[in-house]
Short mmCIF file of C-alpha atoms in Angstrom, two decimals:
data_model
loop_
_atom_site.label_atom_id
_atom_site.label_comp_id
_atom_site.label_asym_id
_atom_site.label_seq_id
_atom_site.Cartn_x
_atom_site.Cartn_y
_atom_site.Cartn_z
CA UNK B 1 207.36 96.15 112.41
CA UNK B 2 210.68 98.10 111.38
CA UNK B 3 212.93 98.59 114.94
CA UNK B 4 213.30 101.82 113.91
CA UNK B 5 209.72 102.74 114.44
CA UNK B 6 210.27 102.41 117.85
CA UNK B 7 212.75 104.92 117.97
CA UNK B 8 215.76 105.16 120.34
CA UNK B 9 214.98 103.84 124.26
CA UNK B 10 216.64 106.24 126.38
CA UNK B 11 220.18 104.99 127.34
CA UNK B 12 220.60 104.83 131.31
CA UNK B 13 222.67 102.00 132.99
CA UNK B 14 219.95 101.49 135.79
CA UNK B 15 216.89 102.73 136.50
CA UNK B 16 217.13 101.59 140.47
CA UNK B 17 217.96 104.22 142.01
CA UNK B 18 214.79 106.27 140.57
CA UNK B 19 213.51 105.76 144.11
CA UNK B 20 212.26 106.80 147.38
CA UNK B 21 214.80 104.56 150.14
CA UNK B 22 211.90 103.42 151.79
CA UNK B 23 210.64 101.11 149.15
CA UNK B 24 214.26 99.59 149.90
CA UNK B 25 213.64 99.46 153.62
CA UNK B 26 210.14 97.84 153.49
CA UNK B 27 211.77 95.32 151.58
CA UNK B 28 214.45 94.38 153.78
CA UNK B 29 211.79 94.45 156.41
CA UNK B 30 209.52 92.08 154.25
CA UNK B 31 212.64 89.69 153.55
CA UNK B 32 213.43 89.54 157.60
CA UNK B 33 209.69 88.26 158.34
CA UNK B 34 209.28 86.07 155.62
CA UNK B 35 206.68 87.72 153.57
CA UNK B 36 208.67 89.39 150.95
CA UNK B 37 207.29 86.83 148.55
CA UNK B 38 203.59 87.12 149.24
CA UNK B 39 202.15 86.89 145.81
CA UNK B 40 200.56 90.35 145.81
CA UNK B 41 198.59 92.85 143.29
CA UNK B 42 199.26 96.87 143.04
CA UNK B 43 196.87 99.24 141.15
CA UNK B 44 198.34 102.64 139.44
CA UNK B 45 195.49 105.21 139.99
CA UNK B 46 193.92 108.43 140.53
CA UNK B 47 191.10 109.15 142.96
CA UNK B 48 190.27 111.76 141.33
CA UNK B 49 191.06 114.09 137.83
CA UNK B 50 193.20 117.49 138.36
CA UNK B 51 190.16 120.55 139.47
CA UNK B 52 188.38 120.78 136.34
CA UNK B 53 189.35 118.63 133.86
CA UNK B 54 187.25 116.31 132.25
CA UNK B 55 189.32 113.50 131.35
CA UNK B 56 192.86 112.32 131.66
CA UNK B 57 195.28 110.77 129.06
CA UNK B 58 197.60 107.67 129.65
CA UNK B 59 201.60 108.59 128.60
CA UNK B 60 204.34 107.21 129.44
CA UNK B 61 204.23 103.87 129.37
CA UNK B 62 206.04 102.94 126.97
CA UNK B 63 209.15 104.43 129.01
CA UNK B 64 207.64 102.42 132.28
CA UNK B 65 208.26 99.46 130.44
CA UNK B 66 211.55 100.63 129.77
CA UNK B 67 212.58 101.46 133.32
CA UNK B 68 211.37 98.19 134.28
CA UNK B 69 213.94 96.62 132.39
CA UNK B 70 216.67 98.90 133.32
CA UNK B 71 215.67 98.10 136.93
CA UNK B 72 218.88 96.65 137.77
CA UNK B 73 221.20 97.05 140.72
CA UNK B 74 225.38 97.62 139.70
CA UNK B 75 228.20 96.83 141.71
CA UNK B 76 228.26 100.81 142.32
CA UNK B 77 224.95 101.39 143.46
CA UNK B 78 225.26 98.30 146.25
CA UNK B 79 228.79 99.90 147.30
CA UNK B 80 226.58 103.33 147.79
CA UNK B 81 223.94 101.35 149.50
CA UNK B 82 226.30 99.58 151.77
CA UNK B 83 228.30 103.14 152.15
CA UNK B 84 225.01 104.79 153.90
CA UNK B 85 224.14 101.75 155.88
CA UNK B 86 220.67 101.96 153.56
CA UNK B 87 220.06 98.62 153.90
CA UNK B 88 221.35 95.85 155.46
CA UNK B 89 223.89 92.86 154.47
CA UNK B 90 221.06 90.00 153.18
CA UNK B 91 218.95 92.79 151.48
CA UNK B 92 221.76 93.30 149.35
CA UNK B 93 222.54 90.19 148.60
CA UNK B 94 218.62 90.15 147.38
CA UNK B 95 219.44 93.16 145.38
CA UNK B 96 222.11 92.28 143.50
CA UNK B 97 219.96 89.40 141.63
CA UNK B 98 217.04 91.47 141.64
CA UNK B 99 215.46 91.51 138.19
CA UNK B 100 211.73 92.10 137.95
CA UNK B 101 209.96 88.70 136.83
CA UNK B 102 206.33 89.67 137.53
CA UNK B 103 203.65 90.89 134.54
CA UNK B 104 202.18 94.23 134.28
CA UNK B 105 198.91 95.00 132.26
CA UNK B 106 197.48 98.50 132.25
CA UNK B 107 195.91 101.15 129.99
CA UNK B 108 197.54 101.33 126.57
CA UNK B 109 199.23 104.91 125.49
CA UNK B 110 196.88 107.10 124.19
CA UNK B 111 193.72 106.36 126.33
CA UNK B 112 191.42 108.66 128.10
CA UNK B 113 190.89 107.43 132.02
CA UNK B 114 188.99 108.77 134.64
CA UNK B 115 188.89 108.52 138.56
CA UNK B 116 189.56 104.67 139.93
CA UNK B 117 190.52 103.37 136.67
CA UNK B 118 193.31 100.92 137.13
CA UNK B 119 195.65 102.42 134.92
CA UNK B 120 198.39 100.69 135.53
CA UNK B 121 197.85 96.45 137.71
CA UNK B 122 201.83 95.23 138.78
CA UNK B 123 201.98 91.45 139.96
CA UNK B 124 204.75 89.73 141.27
CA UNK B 125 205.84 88.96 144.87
CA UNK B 126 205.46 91.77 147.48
CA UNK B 127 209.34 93.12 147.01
CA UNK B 128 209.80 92.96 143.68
CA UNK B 129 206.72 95.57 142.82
CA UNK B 130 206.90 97.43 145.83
CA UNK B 131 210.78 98.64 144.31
CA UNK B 132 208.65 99.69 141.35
CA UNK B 133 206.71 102.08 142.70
CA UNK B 134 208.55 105.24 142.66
CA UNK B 135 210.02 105.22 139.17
CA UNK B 136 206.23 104.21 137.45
CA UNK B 137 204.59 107.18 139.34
CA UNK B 138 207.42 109.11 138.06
CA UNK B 139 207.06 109.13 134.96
CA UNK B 140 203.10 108.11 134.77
CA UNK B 141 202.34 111.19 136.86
CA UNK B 142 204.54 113.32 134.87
CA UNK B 143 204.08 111.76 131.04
CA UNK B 144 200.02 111.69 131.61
CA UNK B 145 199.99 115.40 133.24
CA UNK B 146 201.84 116.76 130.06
CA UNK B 147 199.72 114.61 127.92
CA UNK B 148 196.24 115.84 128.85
CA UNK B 149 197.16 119.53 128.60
CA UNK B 150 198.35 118.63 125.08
CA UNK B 151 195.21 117.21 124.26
CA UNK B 152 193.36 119.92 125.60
CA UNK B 153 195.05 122.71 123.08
CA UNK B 154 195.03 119.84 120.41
CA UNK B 155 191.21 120.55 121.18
CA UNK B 156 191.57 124.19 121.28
CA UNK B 157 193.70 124.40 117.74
CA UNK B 158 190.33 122.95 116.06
CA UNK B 159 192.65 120.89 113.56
CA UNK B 160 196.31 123.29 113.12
CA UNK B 161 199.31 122.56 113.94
CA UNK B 162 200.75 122.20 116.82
CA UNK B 163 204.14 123.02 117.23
CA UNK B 164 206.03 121.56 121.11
CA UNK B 165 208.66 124.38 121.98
CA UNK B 166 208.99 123.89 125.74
CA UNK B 167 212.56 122.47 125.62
CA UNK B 168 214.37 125.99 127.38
CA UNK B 169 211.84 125.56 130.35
CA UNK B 170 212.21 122.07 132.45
CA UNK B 171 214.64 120.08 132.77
CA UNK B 172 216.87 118.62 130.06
CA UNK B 173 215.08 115.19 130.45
CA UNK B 174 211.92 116.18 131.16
CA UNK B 175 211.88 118.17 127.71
CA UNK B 176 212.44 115.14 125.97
CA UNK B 177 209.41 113.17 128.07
CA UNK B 178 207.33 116.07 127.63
CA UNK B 179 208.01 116.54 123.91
CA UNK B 180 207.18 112.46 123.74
CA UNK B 181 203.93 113.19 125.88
CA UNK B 182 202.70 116.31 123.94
CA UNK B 183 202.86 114.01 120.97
CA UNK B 184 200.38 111.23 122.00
CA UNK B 185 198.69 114.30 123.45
CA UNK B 186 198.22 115.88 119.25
CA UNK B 187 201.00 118.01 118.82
CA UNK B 188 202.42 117.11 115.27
CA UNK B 189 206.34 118.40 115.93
CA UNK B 190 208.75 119.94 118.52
CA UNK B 191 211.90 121.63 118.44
CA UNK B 192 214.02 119.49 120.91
CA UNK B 193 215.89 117.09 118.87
CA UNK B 194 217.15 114.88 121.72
CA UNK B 195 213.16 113.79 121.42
CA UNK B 196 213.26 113.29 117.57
CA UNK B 197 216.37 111.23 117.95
CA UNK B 198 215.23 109.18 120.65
CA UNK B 199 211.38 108.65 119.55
CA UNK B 200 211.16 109.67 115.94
CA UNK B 201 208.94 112.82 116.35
CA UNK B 202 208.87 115.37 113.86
CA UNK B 203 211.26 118.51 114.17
CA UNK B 204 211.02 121.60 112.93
CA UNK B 205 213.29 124.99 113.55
CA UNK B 206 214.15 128.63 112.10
CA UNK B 207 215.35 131.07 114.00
CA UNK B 208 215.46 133.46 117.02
CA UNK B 209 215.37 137.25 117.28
CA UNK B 210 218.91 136.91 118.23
CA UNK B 211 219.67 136.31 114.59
CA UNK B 212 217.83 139.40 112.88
CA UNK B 213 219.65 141.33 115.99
CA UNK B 214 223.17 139.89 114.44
CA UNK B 215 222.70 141.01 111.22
CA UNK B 216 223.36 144.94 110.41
CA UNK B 217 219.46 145.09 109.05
CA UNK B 218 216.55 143.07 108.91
CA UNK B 219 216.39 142.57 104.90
CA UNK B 220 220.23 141.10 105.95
CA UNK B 221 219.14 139.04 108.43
CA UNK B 222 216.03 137.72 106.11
CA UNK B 223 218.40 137.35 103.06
CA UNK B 224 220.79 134.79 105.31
CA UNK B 225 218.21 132.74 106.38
CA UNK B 226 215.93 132.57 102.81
CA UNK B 227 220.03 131.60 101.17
CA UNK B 228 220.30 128.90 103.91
CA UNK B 229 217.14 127.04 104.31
CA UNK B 230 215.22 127.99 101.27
CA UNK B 231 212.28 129.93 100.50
CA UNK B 232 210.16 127.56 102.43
CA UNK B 233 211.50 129.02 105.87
CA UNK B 234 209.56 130.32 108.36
CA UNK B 235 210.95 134.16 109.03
CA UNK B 236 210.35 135.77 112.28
CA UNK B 237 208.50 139.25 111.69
CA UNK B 238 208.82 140.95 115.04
CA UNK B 239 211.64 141.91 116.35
CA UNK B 240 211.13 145.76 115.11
CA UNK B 241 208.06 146.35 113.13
CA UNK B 242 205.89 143.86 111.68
CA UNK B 243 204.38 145.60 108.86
CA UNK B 244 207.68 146.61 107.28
CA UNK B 245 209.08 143.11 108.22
CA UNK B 246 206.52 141.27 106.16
CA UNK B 247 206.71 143.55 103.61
CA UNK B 248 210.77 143.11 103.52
CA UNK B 249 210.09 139.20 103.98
CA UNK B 250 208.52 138.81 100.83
CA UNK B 251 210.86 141.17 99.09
CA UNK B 252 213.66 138.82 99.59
CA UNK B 253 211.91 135.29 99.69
CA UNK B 254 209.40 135.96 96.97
CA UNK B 255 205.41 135.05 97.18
CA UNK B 256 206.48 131.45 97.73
CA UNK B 257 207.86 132.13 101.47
CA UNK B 258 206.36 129.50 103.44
CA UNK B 259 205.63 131.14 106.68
CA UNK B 260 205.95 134.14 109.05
CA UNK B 261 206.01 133.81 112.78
CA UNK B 262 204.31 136.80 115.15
CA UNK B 263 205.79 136.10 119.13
CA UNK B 264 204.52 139.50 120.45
CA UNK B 265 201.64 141.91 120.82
CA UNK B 266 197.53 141.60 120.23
CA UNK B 267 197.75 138.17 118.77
CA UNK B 268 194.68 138.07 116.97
CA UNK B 269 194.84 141.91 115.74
CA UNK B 270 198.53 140.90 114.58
CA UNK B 271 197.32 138.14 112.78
CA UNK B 272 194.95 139.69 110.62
CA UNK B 273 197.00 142.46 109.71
CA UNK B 274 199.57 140.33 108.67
CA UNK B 275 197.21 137.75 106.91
CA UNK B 276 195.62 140.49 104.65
CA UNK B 277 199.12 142.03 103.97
CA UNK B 278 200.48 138.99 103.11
CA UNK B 279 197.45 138.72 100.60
CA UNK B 280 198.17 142.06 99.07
CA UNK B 281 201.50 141.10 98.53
CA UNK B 282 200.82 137.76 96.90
CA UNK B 283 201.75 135.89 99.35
CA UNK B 284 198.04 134.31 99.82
CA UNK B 285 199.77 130.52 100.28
CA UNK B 286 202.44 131.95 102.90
CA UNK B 287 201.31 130.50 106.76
CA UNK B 288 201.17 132.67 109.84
CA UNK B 289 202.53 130.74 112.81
CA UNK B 290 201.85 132.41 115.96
CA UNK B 291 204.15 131.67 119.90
CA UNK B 292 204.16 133.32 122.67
CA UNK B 293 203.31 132.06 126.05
CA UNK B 294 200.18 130.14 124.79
CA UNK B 295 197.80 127.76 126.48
CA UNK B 296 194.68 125.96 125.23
CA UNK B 297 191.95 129.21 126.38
CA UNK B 298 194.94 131.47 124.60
CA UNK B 299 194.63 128.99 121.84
CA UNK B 300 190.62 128.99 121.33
CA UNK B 301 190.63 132.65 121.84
CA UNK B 302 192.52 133.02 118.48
CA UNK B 303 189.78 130.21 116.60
CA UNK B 304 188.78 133.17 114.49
CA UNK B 305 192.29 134.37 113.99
CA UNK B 306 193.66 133.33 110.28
CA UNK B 307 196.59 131.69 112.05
CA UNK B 308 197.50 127.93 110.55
CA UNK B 309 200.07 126.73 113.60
CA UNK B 310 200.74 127.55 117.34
CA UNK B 311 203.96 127.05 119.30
CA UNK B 312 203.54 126.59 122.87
CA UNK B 313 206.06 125.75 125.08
CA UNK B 314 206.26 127.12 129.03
CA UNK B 315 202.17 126.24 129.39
CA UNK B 316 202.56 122.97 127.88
CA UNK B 317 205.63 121.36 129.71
CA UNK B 318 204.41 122.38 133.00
CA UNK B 319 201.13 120.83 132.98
CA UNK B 320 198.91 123.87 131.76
CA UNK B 321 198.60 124.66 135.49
CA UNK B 322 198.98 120.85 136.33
CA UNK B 323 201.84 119.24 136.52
CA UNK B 324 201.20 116.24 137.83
CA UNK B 325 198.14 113.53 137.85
CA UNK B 326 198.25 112.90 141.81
CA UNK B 327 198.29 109.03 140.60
CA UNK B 328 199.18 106.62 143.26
CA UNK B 329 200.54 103.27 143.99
CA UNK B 330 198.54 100.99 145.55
CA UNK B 331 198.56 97.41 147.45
CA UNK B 332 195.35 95.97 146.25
CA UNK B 333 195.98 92.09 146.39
CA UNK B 334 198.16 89.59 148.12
CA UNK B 335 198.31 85.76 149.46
CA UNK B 336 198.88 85.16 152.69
CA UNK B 337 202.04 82.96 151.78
CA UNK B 338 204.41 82.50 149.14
CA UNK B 339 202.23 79.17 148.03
CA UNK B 340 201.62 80.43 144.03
CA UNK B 341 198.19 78.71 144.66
CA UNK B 342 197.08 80.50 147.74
CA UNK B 343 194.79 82.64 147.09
CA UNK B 344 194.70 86.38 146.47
CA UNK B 345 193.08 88.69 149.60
CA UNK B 346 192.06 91.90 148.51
CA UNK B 347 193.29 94.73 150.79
CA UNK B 348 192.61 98.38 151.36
CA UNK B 349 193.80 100.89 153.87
CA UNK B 350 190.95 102.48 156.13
CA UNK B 351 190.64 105.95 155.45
CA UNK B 352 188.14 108.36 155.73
CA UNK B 353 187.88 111.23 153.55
CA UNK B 354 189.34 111.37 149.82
CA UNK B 355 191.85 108.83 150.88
CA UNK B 356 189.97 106.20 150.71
CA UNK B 357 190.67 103.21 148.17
CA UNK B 358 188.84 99.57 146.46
CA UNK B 359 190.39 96.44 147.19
CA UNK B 360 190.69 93.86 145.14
CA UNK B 361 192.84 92.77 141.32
CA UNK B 362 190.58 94.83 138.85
CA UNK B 363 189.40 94.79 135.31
CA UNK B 364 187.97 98.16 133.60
CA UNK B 365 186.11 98.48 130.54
CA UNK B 366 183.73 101.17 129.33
CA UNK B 367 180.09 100.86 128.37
CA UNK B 368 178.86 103.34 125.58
CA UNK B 369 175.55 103.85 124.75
CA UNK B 370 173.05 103.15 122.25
CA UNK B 371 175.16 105.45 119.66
CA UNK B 372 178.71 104.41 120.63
CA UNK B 373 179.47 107.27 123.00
CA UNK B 374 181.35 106.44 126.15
CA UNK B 375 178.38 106.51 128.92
CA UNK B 376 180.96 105.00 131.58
CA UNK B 377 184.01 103.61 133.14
CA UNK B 378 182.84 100.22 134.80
CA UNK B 379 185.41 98.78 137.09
CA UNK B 380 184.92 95.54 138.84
CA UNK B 381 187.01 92.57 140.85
CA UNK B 382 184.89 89.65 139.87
CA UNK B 383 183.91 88.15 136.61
CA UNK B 384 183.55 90.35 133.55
CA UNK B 385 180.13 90.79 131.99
CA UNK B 386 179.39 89.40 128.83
CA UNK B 387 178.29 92.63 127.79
CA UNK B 388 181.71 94.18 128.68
CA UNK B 389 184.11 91.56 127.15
CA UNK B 390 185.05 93.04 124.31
CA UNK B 391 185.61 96.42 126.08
CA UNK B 392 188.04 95.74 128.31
CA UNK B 393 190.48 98.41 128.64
CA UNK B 394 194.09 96.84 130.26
CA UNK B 395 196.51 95.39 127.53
CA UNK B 396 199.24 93.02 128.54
CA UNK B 397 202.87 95.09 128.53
CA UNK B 398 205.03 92.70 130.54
CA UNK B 399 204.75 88.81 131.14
CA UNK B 400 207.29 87.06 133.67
CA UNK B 401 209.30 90.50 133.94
CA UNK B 402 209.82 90.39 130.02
CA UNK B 403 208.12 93.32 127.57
CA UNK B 404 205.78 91.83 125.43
CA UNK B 405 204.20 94.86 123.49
CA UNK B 406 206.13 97.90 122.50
CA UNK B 407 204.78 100.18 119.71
CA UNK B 408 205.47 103.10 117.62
CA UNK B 409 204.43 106.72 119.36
CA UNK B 410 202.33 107.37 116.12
CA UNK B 411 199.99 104.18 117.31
CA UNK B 412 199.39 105.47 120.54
CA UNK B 413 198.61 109.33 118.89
CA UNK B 414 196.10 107.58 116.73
CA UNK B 415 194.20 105.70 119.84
CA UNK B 416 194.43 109.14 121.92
CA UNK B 417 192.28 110.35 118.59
CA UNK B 418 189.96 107.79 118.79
CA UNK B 419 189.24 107.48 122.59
CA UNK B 420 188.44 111.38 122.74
CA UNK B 421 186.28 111.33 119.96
CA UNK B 422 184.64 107.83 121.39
CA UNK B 423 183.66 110.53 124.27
CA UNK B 424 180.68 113.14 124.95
CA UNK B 425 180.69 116.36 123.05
CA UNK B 426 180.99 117.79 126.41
CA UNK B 427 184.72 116.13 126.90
CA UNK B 428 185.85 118.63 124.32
CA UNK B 429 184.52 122.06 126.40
CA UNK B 430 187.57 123.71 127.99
CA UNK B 431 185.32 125.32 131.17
CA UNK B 432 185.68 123.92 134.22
CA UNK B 433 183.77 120.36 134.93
CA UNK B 434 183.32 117.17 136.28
CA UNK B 435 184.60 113.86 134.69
CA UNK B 436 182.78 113.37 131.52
CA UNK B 437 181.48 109.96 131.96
CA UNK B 438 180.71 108.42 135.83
CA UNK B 439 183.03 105.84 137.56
CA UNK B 440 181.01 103.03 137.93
CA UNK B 441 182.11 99.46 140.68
CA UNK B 442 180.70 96.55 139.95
#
């Protein structure tokens, strides 16, 4: 595999700090009465899917694995630690070695889950994945949010492009995540280039109605842009009014422009107007790309619209509604020493209510049917059964705190493919449900 297909990790001297300071106080805690090296077992879940979604999609973890790496504390962070009287004197001695030398196996990028599955197993002793737990919710609950609204208007666009735009509205970094996300989710491109440098994802870009407004006329503004990037440009028809902009638009790039973008007004009436003008002109091969404030229902209401690409951008980055998974990090498993052969315990709080959690280190695998549609998620603590061997869901991402299996985003878009077509037809309605396929402990 070409290093390059991996694209460009994201550059940060430490991911420590990516934390909640009472991950650092248990473990000072733990170190004090001598079980911060309990062999122990936490689960990455979700007890249930966001209200109405069907299924969920795993993202982010290729950037878990690289914040596990970069989980490192410098002689700066300590001095802060020491500064605030965070933690005390031995607990930073601990931290300054600290280096995460467990495994991790979970749910490769790309794949559906449901409700209980163990998305993400951490193993090590008690500290060293308890410091983890803030920074992999982080970005799981964010990365996998983004990632099944993407799939959802990947759904909804029935097969055109998808264009990620949602750069001017989150945060810098959380553009670049969400652009990385909405890619594994089906979107084919985006416009924020920090996220094609960094992870080899497509870009594309034109222009905004503050050019035409530069320019002393439209045909000026048109002319500019058609001299610069070529007839092949996309032109942006309405900043005044369309009709006479696509008319002017193939004036000065000729019947081989490549596309027109519509960010205002009836959508779908736009559409077709412009579609059969552009037909009168000539222009049959020209593409109508439509923006503006879209999400996957604003997307399947224009499925009969002759529009060949969609830019979405505020709906997508924020979750379509939800931004975050509610995923949570979970003791599930631990000795009751630091003897590597004693014996895991599973553990579970008491709860009552939706609170309430399965003990126990856990496999997953799915059962399909009779005509290889997913019929299940089958989670159990024991041994696997025969039946289910060869559908066992957690891959193997870090062994004795090393990363053992990176791999190109493109890989992970392909599997997201595959697992939602591997579902029921009823996985691709956009209404309001339950899960598509049960939970099922064995």
């Amino acid at each position: 595999m070409n290093s390059a297909d991996l694209g460009r990790r994201v550059g940060v001297p430490s991911t420590a700090l990516f934390t909640d300071q009472y991950e650092l106080t248990m473990v000072q805690a733990a170190l004090k009465a001598g079980t911060a090296d309990r062999h122990s077992v936490f689960e990455a879940f979700t007890r249930r899917l966001p209200e109405g979604r069907r299924y969920g999609v795993v993202a982010g973890i290729g950037r878990v694995q690289d914040a596990v790496e970069n989980f490192h504390f410098d002689d700066e962070m300590l001095a802060f630690l020491r500064e605030r009287d965070i933690v005390d004197g031995p607990t930073l001695d601990w931290l300054a070695g600290f280096r995460f030398s467990g495994d991790i196996w979970g749910y490769p990028e790309g794949e559906v889950y449901f409700p209980g599955s163990p998305i993400l197993r951490v193993e090590g002793s008690f500290a060293e994945c308890v410091l983890l737990e803030t920074v992999i919710l982080s970005v799981l609950n964010h990365d996998s949010a983004i990632a099944a609204a993407a799939s959802r208007m990947s759904v909804a666009a029935g097969g055109r492009r998808l264009i990620e735009m949602g750069a001017r509205r989150t945060h810098e970094l959380s553009a670049v995540a969400s652009a990385r996300a909405a890619y594994i989710g089906g979107f084919d491109t985006t416009s924020d280039l920090a996220a094609g440098f960094r992870y080899n994802i497509p870009t594309v870009g034109t222009s905004a109605h503050a050019f035409t407004l530069l320019h002393d006329c439209e045909r000026d503004a048109f002319r500019a842009q058609v001299d610069s990037l070529g007839r092949g440009t996309t032109l942006l028809v309405d900043t005044y009014d369309v009709a006479e902009a696509v008319r002017t638009a193939v004036e000065v790039a000729g019947t081989g422009l490549g596309a027109v973008r519509i960010d205002s007004g009836d959508l779908l009436l736009v559409a077709h107007r412009v579609r059969q003008q552009l037909d009168e002109l000539g222009a049959a091969e020209t593409k109508i790309v439509v923006t503006s404030d879209l999400d996957e229902y604003a997307i399947a209401s224009l499925a009969a619209a002759p529009v060949d690409a969609y830019g979405v951008g505020t709906q997508l980055v924020t979750g379509s509604g939800q931004p975050t998974c509610s995923m949570v990090y979970k003791l599930v498993a631990r000795a009751t020493s630091a003897d590597p052969a004693e014996p895991l315990q599973p553990v579970a709080k008491k709860s009552l209510g939706a609170k309430s959690s399965v003990g126990g280190r856990k496999w997953a695998a799915r059962r399909l049917d009779e005509d290889g549609v997913a019929e299940a998620e089958v989670i159990g603590t024991g041994q696997v059964p025969d039946e289910l061997a060869d559908r066992q869901l957690l891959v193997e991402l870090v062994r004795s705190g090393e990363v053992v299996a990176r791999e190109p985003l493109d890989v992970a878009r392909e599997r997201h493919i595959a697992a939602r077509q591997g579902l029921p037809m009823s996985a691709m309605q956009l209404s309001r449900g339950e899960p598509v396929i049960p939970t099922e402990y064995v």
